[in-house]
mmCIF file of C-alpha atoms in Angstrom:
data_model
loop_
_atom_site.group_PDB
_atom_site.id
_atom_site.type_symbol
_atom_site.label_atom_id
_atom_site.label_comp_id
_atom_site.label_asym_id
_atom_site.label_seq_id
_atom_site.Cartn_x
_atom_site.Cartn_y
_atom_site.Cartn_z
ATOM 1 C CA MET A 1 144.489 78.956 103.775
ATOM 2 C CA THR A 2 140.817 77.144 103.773
ATOM 3 C CA ARG A 3 139.169 80.343 103.435
ATOM 4 C CA THR A 4 141.267 81.371 100.236
ATOM 5 C CA LEU A 5 140.306 77.871 98.776
ATOM 6 C CA GLU A 6 137.025 78.819 99.119
ATOM 7 C CA THR A 7 137.090 82.333 97.799
ATOM 8 C CA GLU A 8 138.751 81.042 94.563
ATOM 9 C CA VAL A 9 136.107 77.870 94.296
ATOM 10 C CA VAL A 10 133.544 80.936 94.232
ATOM 11 C CA GLN A 11 135.088 83.100 91.676
ATOM 12 C CA GLN A 12 136.056 79.553 89.753
ATOM 13 C CA GLU A 13 131.900 78.913 89.741
ATOM 14 C CA SER A 14 130.752 82.488 89.275
ATOM 15 C CA ASN A 15 133.372 83.402 86.504
ATOM 16 C CA PRO A 16 133.440 80.805 84.185
ATOM 17 C CA GLY A 17 136.182 80.090 81.585
ATOM 18 C CA VAL A 18 135.271 81.246 77.857
ATOM 19 C CA PRO A 19 135.020 79.312 74.635
ATOM 20 C CA PRO A 20 137.611 79.718 71.773
ATOM 21 C CA PHE A 21 137.659 82.797 70.107
ATOM 22 C CA ALA A 22 135.994 82.159 66.829
ATOM 23 C CA THR A 23 138.890 83.861 64.837
ATOM 24 C CA VAL A 24 138.178 82.623 61.550
ATOM 25 C CA TRP A 25 134.560 83.333 61.154
ATOM 26 C CA VAL A 26 134.868 86.981 63.016
ATOM 27 C CA LEU A 27 137.685 88.437 61.283
ATOM 28 C CA SER A 28 135.877 87.523 57.658
ATOM 29 C CA ILE A 29 133.061 89.175 59.044
ATOM 30 C CA ALA A 30 134.610 92.317 59.854
ATOM 31 C CA ALA A 31 136.834 92.288 56.914
ATOM 32 C CA ALA A 32 133.493 91.661 54.870
ATOM 33 C CA GLY A 33 131.729 94.793 56.931
ATOM 34 C CA GLY A 34 135.715 97.621 56.204
ATOM 35 C CA LEU A 35 135.516 96.405 52.516
ATOM 36 C CA ALA A 36 131.565 97.439 52.126
ATOM 37 C CA LEU A 37 132.191 100.311 54.076
ATOM 38 C CA LEU A 38 135.498 101.311 52.325
ATOM 39 C CA ALA A 39 133.169 100.400 49.051
ATOM 40 C CA THR A 40 130.964 103.499 49.671
ATOM 41 C CA LEU A 41 133.164 106.264 50.571
ATOM 42 C CA GLY A 42 133.950 108.465 47.732
ATOM 43 C CA ARG A 43 130.545 107.933 46.626
ATOM 44 C CA TYR A 44 129.051 110.982 47.414
ATOM 45 C CA GLY A 45 130.335 114.609 49.298
ATOM 46 C CA TYR A 46 131.075 115.741 52.699
ATOM 47 C CA PHE A 47 128.580 115.133 55.517
ATOM 48 C CA GLY A 48 128.267 118.717 57.063
ATOM 49 C CA ASP A 49 129.778 117.814 60.227
ATOM 50 C CA GLU A 50 132.968 116.773 58.226
ATOM 51 C CA LEU A 51 133.167 120.057 57.152
ATOM 52 C CA TYR A 52 132.836 121.812 60.204
ATOM 53 C CA PHE A 53 135.383 119.617 61.756
ATOM 54 C CA LEU A 54 138.138 119.996 59.112
ATOM 55 C CA SER A 55 137.108 124.096 59.740
ATOM 56 C CA ALA A 56 137.414 123.168 63.915
ATOM 57 C CA GLY A 57 140.630 121.557 62.526
ATOM 58 C CA ARG A 58 142.233 124.390 61.344
ATOM 59 C CA ARG A 59 141.592 126.272 64.256
ATOM 60 C CA LEU A 60 142.672 124.135 66.734
ATOM 61 C CA ALA A 61 141.262 124.234 71.159
ATOM 62 C CA ALA A 62 140.993 122.009 74.269
ATOM 63 C CA SER A 63 137.117 122.348 73.211
ATOM 64 C CA TYR A 64 134.685 123.377 70.945
ATOM 65 C CA ALA A 65 130.949 124.817 71.579
ATOM 66 C CA ASP A 66 129.263 120.821 71.022
ATOM 67 C CA GLN A 67 132.047 118.677 71.215
ATOM 68 C CA GLY A 68 135.647 117.667 72.328
ATOM 69 C CA PRO A 69 138.683 118.624 70.252
ATOM 70 C CA LEU A 70 139.863 114.727 69.162
ATOM 71 C CA LEU A 71 137.433 114.413 65.566
ATOM 72 C CA PRO A 72 138.963 117.649 64.674
ATOM 73 C CA ALA A 73 142.347 116.928 65.296
ATOM 74 C CA MET A 74 141.846 113.818 63.485
ATOM 75 C CA ALA A 75 140.130 115.739 60.422
ATOM 76 C CA ARG A 76 142.990 118.020 60.128
ATOM 77 C CA LEU A 77 145.588 114.956 60.662
ATOM 78 C CA MET A 78 143.870 113.204 57.210
ATOM 79 C CA ASP A 79 143.853 116.110 55.570
ATOM 80 C CA LEU A 80 147.726 117.266 56.063
ATOM 81 C CA ILE A 81 148.124 113.416 54.687
ATOM 82 C CA ALA A 82 145.840 113.912 52.153
ATOM 83 C CA PRO A 83 144.463 117.472 51.115
ATOM 84 C CA GLY A 84 140.585 117.724 50.385
ATOM 85 C CA SER A 85 140.009 113.745 50.070
ATOM 86 C CA VAL A 86 137.021 112.500 51.695
ATOM 87 C CA VAL A 87 137.959 109.280 51.174
ATOM 88 C CA ALA A 88 141.053 109.780 53.638
ATOM 89 C CA LEU A 89 139.123 111.538 55.902
ATOM 90 C CA ARG A 90 136.767 108.857 56.780
ATOM 91 C CA ILE A 91 138.980 105.711 56.781
ATOM 92 C CA PRO A 92 139.385 106.567 60.490
ATOM 93 C CA ALA A 93 136.335 105.807 61.315
ATOM 94 C CA VAL A 94 136.361 102.632 58.597
ATOM 95 C CA LEU A 95 138.969 101.198 61.195
ATOM 96 C CA VAL A 96 137.031 101.876 64.742
ATOM 97 C CA THR A 97 133.802 100.300 63.377
ATOM 98 C CA VAL A 98 135.837 97.351 62.179
ATOM 99 C CA ALA A 99 137.511 97.174 65.481
ATOM 100 C CA ALA A 100 133.861 97.340 66.889
ATOM 101 C CA ILE A 101 132.762 94.583 65.201
ATOM 102 C CA VAL A 102 135.638 92.455 66.528
ATOM 103 C CA LEU A 103 134.939 93.688 69.636
ATOM 104 C CA SER A 104 131.335 92.978 69.582
ATOM 105 C CA ALA A 105 132.049 89.596 69.456
ATOM 106 C CA GLN A 106 134.590 89.111 72.297
ATOM 107 C CA ILE A 107 131.772 90.452 74.590
ATOM 108 C CA ALA A 108 130.034 87.497 73.242
ATOM 109 C CA ARG A 109 132.673 85.427 74.365
ATOM 110 C CA GLU A 110 133.078 86.694 77.499
ATOM 111 C CA PHE A 111 129.727 86.021 78.677
ATOM 112 C CA GLY A 112 129.973 82.342 77.474
ATOM 113 C CA GLY A 113 129.449 82.432 73.647
ATOM 114 C CA SER A 114 130.162 79.712 71.719
ATOM 115 C CA ARG A 115 131.898 80.400 67.907
ATOM 116 C CA GLY A 116 128.490 80.700 66.616
ATOM 117 C CA ALA A 117 127.518 82.971 69.016
ATOM 118 C CA GLN A 118 130.706 85.410 68.365
ATOM 119 C CA ALA A 119 129.820 85.046 64.617
ATOM 120 C CA LEU A 120 125.880 86.100 65.129
ATOM 121 C CA THR A 121 126.817 89.100 67.184
ATOM 122 C CA ALA A 122 129.671 90.194 64.719
ATOM 123 C CA VAL A 123 126.579 89.788 61.943
ATOM 124 C CA ALA A 124 124.419 91.183 64.078
ATOM 125 C CA TYR A 125 126.734 94.490 64.990
ATOM 126 C CA ALA A 126 128.066 94.496 61.397
ATOM 127 C CA THR A 127 124.543 95.124 59.991
ATOM 128 C CA SER A 128 123.019 96.973 62.067
ATOM 129 C CA PRO A 129 121.218 100.285 60.433
ATOM 130 C CA PHE A 130 122.956 102.929 62.874
ATOM 131 C CA LEU A 131 126.537 101.243 61.274
ATOM 132 C CA LEU A 132 125.331 101.606 57.586
ATOM 133 C CA VAL A 133 124.079 104.988 58.047
ATOM 134 C CA GLN A 134 127.264 106.093 59.795
ATOM 135 C CA GLY A 135 129.743 103.761 59.831
ATOM 136 C CA ASP A 136 131.262 105.245 56.696
ATOM 137 C CA GLN A 137 131.552 108.777 57.656
ATOM 138 C CA LEU A 138 133.597 110.553 60.682
ATOM 139 C CA ALA A 139 130.869 111.577 62.693
ATOM 140 C CA THR A 140 131.058 111.779 66.928
ATOM 141 C CA ASN A 141 128.477 108.864 67.236
ATOM 142 C CA THR A 142 130.950 106.986 65.113
ATOM 143 C CA ILE A 143 134.216 106.958 67.299
ATOM 144 C CA ASP A 144 131.857 107.490 70.280
ATOM 145 C CA THR A 145 129.685 104.155 69.884
ATOM 146 C CA ALA A 146 133.019 102.365 69.109
ATOM 147 C CA LEU A 147 134.792 103.605 72.566
ATOM 148 C CA TRP A 148 131.493 102.031 73.986
ATOM 149 C CA VAL A 149 132.216 98.930 72.772
ATOM 150 C CA LEU A 150 135.894 98.821 74.080
ATOM 151 C CA ILE A 151 135.360 100.248 77.567
ATOM 152 C CA SER A 152 132.169 97.597 77.690
ATOM 153 C CA TRP A 153 134.562 94.849 76.544
ATOM 154 C CA LEU A 154 137.158 95.820 79.416
ATOM 155 C CA LEU A 155 134.337 96.228 82.428
ATOM 156 C CA ILE A 156 133.275 92.688 81.108
ATOM 157 C CA ARG A 157 136.698 91.113 81.062
ATOM 158 C CA TRP A 158 137.547 92.303 84.542
ATOM 159 C CA VAL A 159 134.929 91.597 85.961
ATOM 160 C CA ARG A 160 136.035 88.025 85.005
ATOM 161 C CA THR A 161 140.094 87.931 85.298
ATOM 162 C CA ARG A 162 139.935 90.856 88.123
ATOM 163 C CA HIS A 163 142.838 91.468 86.466
ATOM 164 C CA ASP A 164 143.253 96.073 87.062
ATOM 165 C CA GLY A 165 145.596 96.616 83.843
ATOM 166 C CA LEU A 166 141.891 96.031 82.328
ATOM 167 C CA LEU A 167 140.859 98.765 84.328
ATOM 168 C CA LEU A 168 143.522 101.067 83.283
ATOM 169 C CA GLY A 169 142.636 100.304 79.526
ATOM 170 C CA ALA A 170 139.012 101.175 80.370
ATOM 171 C CA ALA A 171 140.340 104.336 82.055
ATOM 172 C CA ALA A 172 142.341 105.393 78.928
ATOM 173 C CA ALA A 173 139.592 104.754 76.516
ATOM 174 C CA THR A 174 136.922 106.828 78.695
ATOM 175 C CA ALA A 175 139.738 109.830 78.535
ATOM 176 C CA LEU A 176 139.673 109.264 75.101
ATOM 177 C CA ASP A 177 135.696 109.203 74.660
ATOM 178 C CA MET A 178 135.357 112.389 76.741
ATOM 179 C CA GLN A 179 137.777 114.558 74.044
ATOM 180 C CA VAL A 180 134.875 113.228 71.811
ATOM 181 C CA LYS A 181 131.247 113.305 73.671
ATOM 182 C CA TRP A 182 130.473 113.375 77.463
ATOM 183 C CA LEU A 183 127.873 110.835 77.115
ATOM 184 C CA ILE A 184 130.080 108.128 79.018
ATOM 185 C CA PRO A 185 130.141 109.083 82.506
ATOM 186 C CA PHE A 186 126.259 108.062 82.635
ATOM 187 C CA PHE A 187 127.694 104.386 81.684
ATOM 188 C CA TRP A 188 130.087 104.625 84.563
ATOM 189 C CA ILE A 189 127.088 105.999 86.903
ATOM 190 C CA ALA A 190 124.978 103.398 86.071
ATOM 191 C CA ALA A 191 127.675 100.385 85.689
ATOM 192 C CA GLY A 192 128.383 101.652 89.412
ATOM 193 C CA VAL A 193 124.771 101.987 90.678
ATOM 194 C CA GLY A 194 125.144 98.356 89.625
ATOM 195 C CA VAL A 195 127.354 97.287 91.272
ATOM 196 C CA LEU A 196 126.019 99.137 94.496
ATOM 197 C CA CYS A 197 123.294 96.461 93.646
ATOM 198 C CA PHE A 198 124.629 93.398 92.546
ATOM 199 C CA GLY A 199 127.930 93.392 92.916
ATOM 200 C CA PRO A 200 131.177 92.874 92.388
ATOM 201 C CA ARG A 201 131.688 95.544 95.000
ATOM 202 C CA GLU A 202 135.068 94.873 95.033
ATOM 203 C CA LEU A 203 135.308 96.391 91.532
ATOM 204 C CA LEU A 204 134.765 99.707 94.011
ATOM 205 C CA ARG A 205 137.877 99.027 96.126
ATOM 206 C CA ARG A 206 139.820 98.783 93.812
ATOM 207 C CA PRO A 207 142.906 101.762 93.178
ATOM 208 C CA ALA A 208 143.126 100.968 89.825
ATOM 209 C CA LEU A 209 139.543 102.279 88.976
ATOM 210 C CA TRP A 210 140.162 105.451 91.099
ATOM 211 C CA ALA A 211 143.938 106.092 89.547
ATOM 212 C CA GLY A 212 141.796 105.403 86.332
ATOM 213 C CA VAL A 213 139.206 108.078 87.423
ATOM 214 C CA LEU A 214 141.736 110.752 88.672
ATOM 215 C CA GLY A 215 143.635 109.691 85.455
ATOM 216 C CA VAL A 216 140.040 110.750 83.530
ATOM 217 C CA TYR A 217 139.598 113.666 85.360
ATOM 218 C CA LEU A 218 143.444 115.047 85.046
ATOM 219 C CA SER A 219 142.869 114.566 80.911
ATOM 220 C CA THR A 220 139.588 116.450 80.918
ATOM 221 C CA LEU A 221 140.198 119.312 82.727
ATOM 222 C CA PRO A 222 141.273 121.759 79.971
ATOM 223 C CA SER A 223 138.426 120.646 77.662
ATOM 224 C CA LEU A 224 136.470 122.058 81.531
ATOM 225 C CA LEU A 225 138.408 124.970 81.506
ATOM 226 C CA TRP A 226 137.858 126.185 78.128
ATOM 227 C CA GLN A 227 134.213 125.370 78.596
ATOM 228 C CA ALA A 228 133.840 127.027 82.094
ATOM 229 C CA ARG A 229 135.503 129.922 80.416
ATOM 230 C CA HIS A 230 132.933 130.063 77.427
ATOM 231 C CA GLY A 231 130.083 129.776 79.781
ATOM 232 C CA TRP A 232 129.628 126.191 79.323
ATOM 233 C CA PRO A 233 128.009 126.508 75.339
ATOM 234 C CA GLN A 234 128.074 122.174 75.059
ATOM 235 C CA LEU A 235 125.759 122.203 78.363
ATOM 236 C CA HIS A 236 123.599 124.710 76.191
ATOM 237 C CA MET A 237 123.687 122.434 73.127
ATOM 238 C CA VAL A 238 122.416 119.078 74.435
ATOM 239 C CA GLY A 239 119.576 121.133 76.424
ATOM 240 C CA ARG A 240 118.397 122.777 72.993
ATOM 241 C CA ALA A 241 119.408 119.340 71.284
ATOM 242 C CA ASP A 242 116.690 118.067 74.120
ATOM 243 C CA ALA A 243 114.337 120.389 73.774
ATOM 244 C CA ARG A 244 113.805 120.121 70.173
ATOM 245 C CA LEU A 245 113.444 116.205 69.838
ATOM 246 C CA GLY A 246 110.892 116.440 73.352
ATOM 247 C CA ILE A 247 113.241 113.347 74.641
ATOM 248 C CA PRO A 248 116.072 113.635 77.176
ATOM 249 C CA GLY A 249 119.084 112.943 75.855
ATOM 250 C CA VAL A 250 120.514 109.925 77.993
ATOM 251 C CA THR A 251 116.822 107.981 77.082
ATOM 252 C CA ARG A 252 118.423 107.820 73.800
ATOM 253 C CA ASP A 253 121.536 106.514 74.800
ATOM 254 C CA ILE A 254 119.986 103.751 76.561
ATOM 255 C CA THR A 255 121.505 99.977 75.336
ATOM 256 C CA ILE A 256 118.513 97.269 75.699
ATOM 257 C CA TRP A 257 119.371 93.898 76.211
ATOM 258 C CA ARG A 258 117.270 91.091 75.789
ATOM 259 C CA CYS A 259 115.391 89.541 78.954
ATOM 260 C CA ASP A 260 114.681 86.236 77.225
ATOM 261 C CA HIS A 261 118.422 85.676 76.469
ATOM 262 C CA PRO A 262 119.783 83.074 78.356
ATOM 263 C CA ARG A 263 122.962 84.836 78.649
ATOM 264 C CA ALA A 264 121.332 87.771 79.499
ATOM 265 C CA PRO A 265 123.883 89.281 82.818
ATOM 266 C CA TRP A 266 121.221 88.921 85.247
ATOM 267 C CA SER A 267 120.887 85.291 84.531
ATOM 268 C CA HIS A 268 121.549 82.648 87.522
ATOM 269 C CA GLU A 269 124.415 81.688 85.084
ATOM 270 C CA TRP A 270 126.197 84.937 85.282
ATOM 271 C CA PRO A 271 125.886 85.835 88.759
ATOM 272 C CA SER A 272 128.869 88.541 89.028
ATOM 273 C CA MET A 273 127.735 90.027 85.741
ATOM 274 C CA ARG A 274 123.952 90.995 86.419
ATOM 275 C CA HIS A 275 125.054 94.882 87.656
ATOM 276 C CA LEU A 276 125.960 95.295 83.996
ATOM 277 C CA GLY A 277 121.579 94.530 83.337
#
């Protein structure tokens, strides 16, 4: 009984409660960002990759030489709903981008950010150069980035609440992201190394985590088999892109945290979040 009470006290100290969500501010910022993106959807023609997705969507397969099947399937669906409409084609990109704005504020909230900090985070995400460039295009980076934000929020929230349903949700989002690009495993590898070094190692003992890993593997298996039958073209494409740019692909996808932020993951105020640093 004493040990149980001590465990609860330690968990409460390392996982303080979160402030109220800045609902009005964050939703207003997200709505403004969405309207700004919608206003630009039809101002220019197809982005080159969008034509590729439309063509690939008419020849649906388990995988493709340089990506998974999700975006071609999305392009095909939108083209069936509104044939030849570039605006309709880009609607999914706007929706996931707006959702990511809200989720970014939720991440700030999980770290103890006040309503002002949440609103500032939403503004920062909504005005980031990357979003302004690709938030209104149906591109792999647009969908992949939003899924990374979702997975990050689910994992961070699990650390605070220990609700295993969040791990299953993160696994489902990971499985979906594997149908876009094969970069999300590097996120989980980095998170795993951080957990081993700083904890909470309890994460690695959760059956829900490994059930999620199995689910991701099974959902990705058709794509892996397609790649194997065709000589792993996606890996060759990545290698060629890295050689052309002169930098490793993983390096381009590192998220940099501000080390001087009082709520940084390695802060003494948030010991349970240090693995995210």
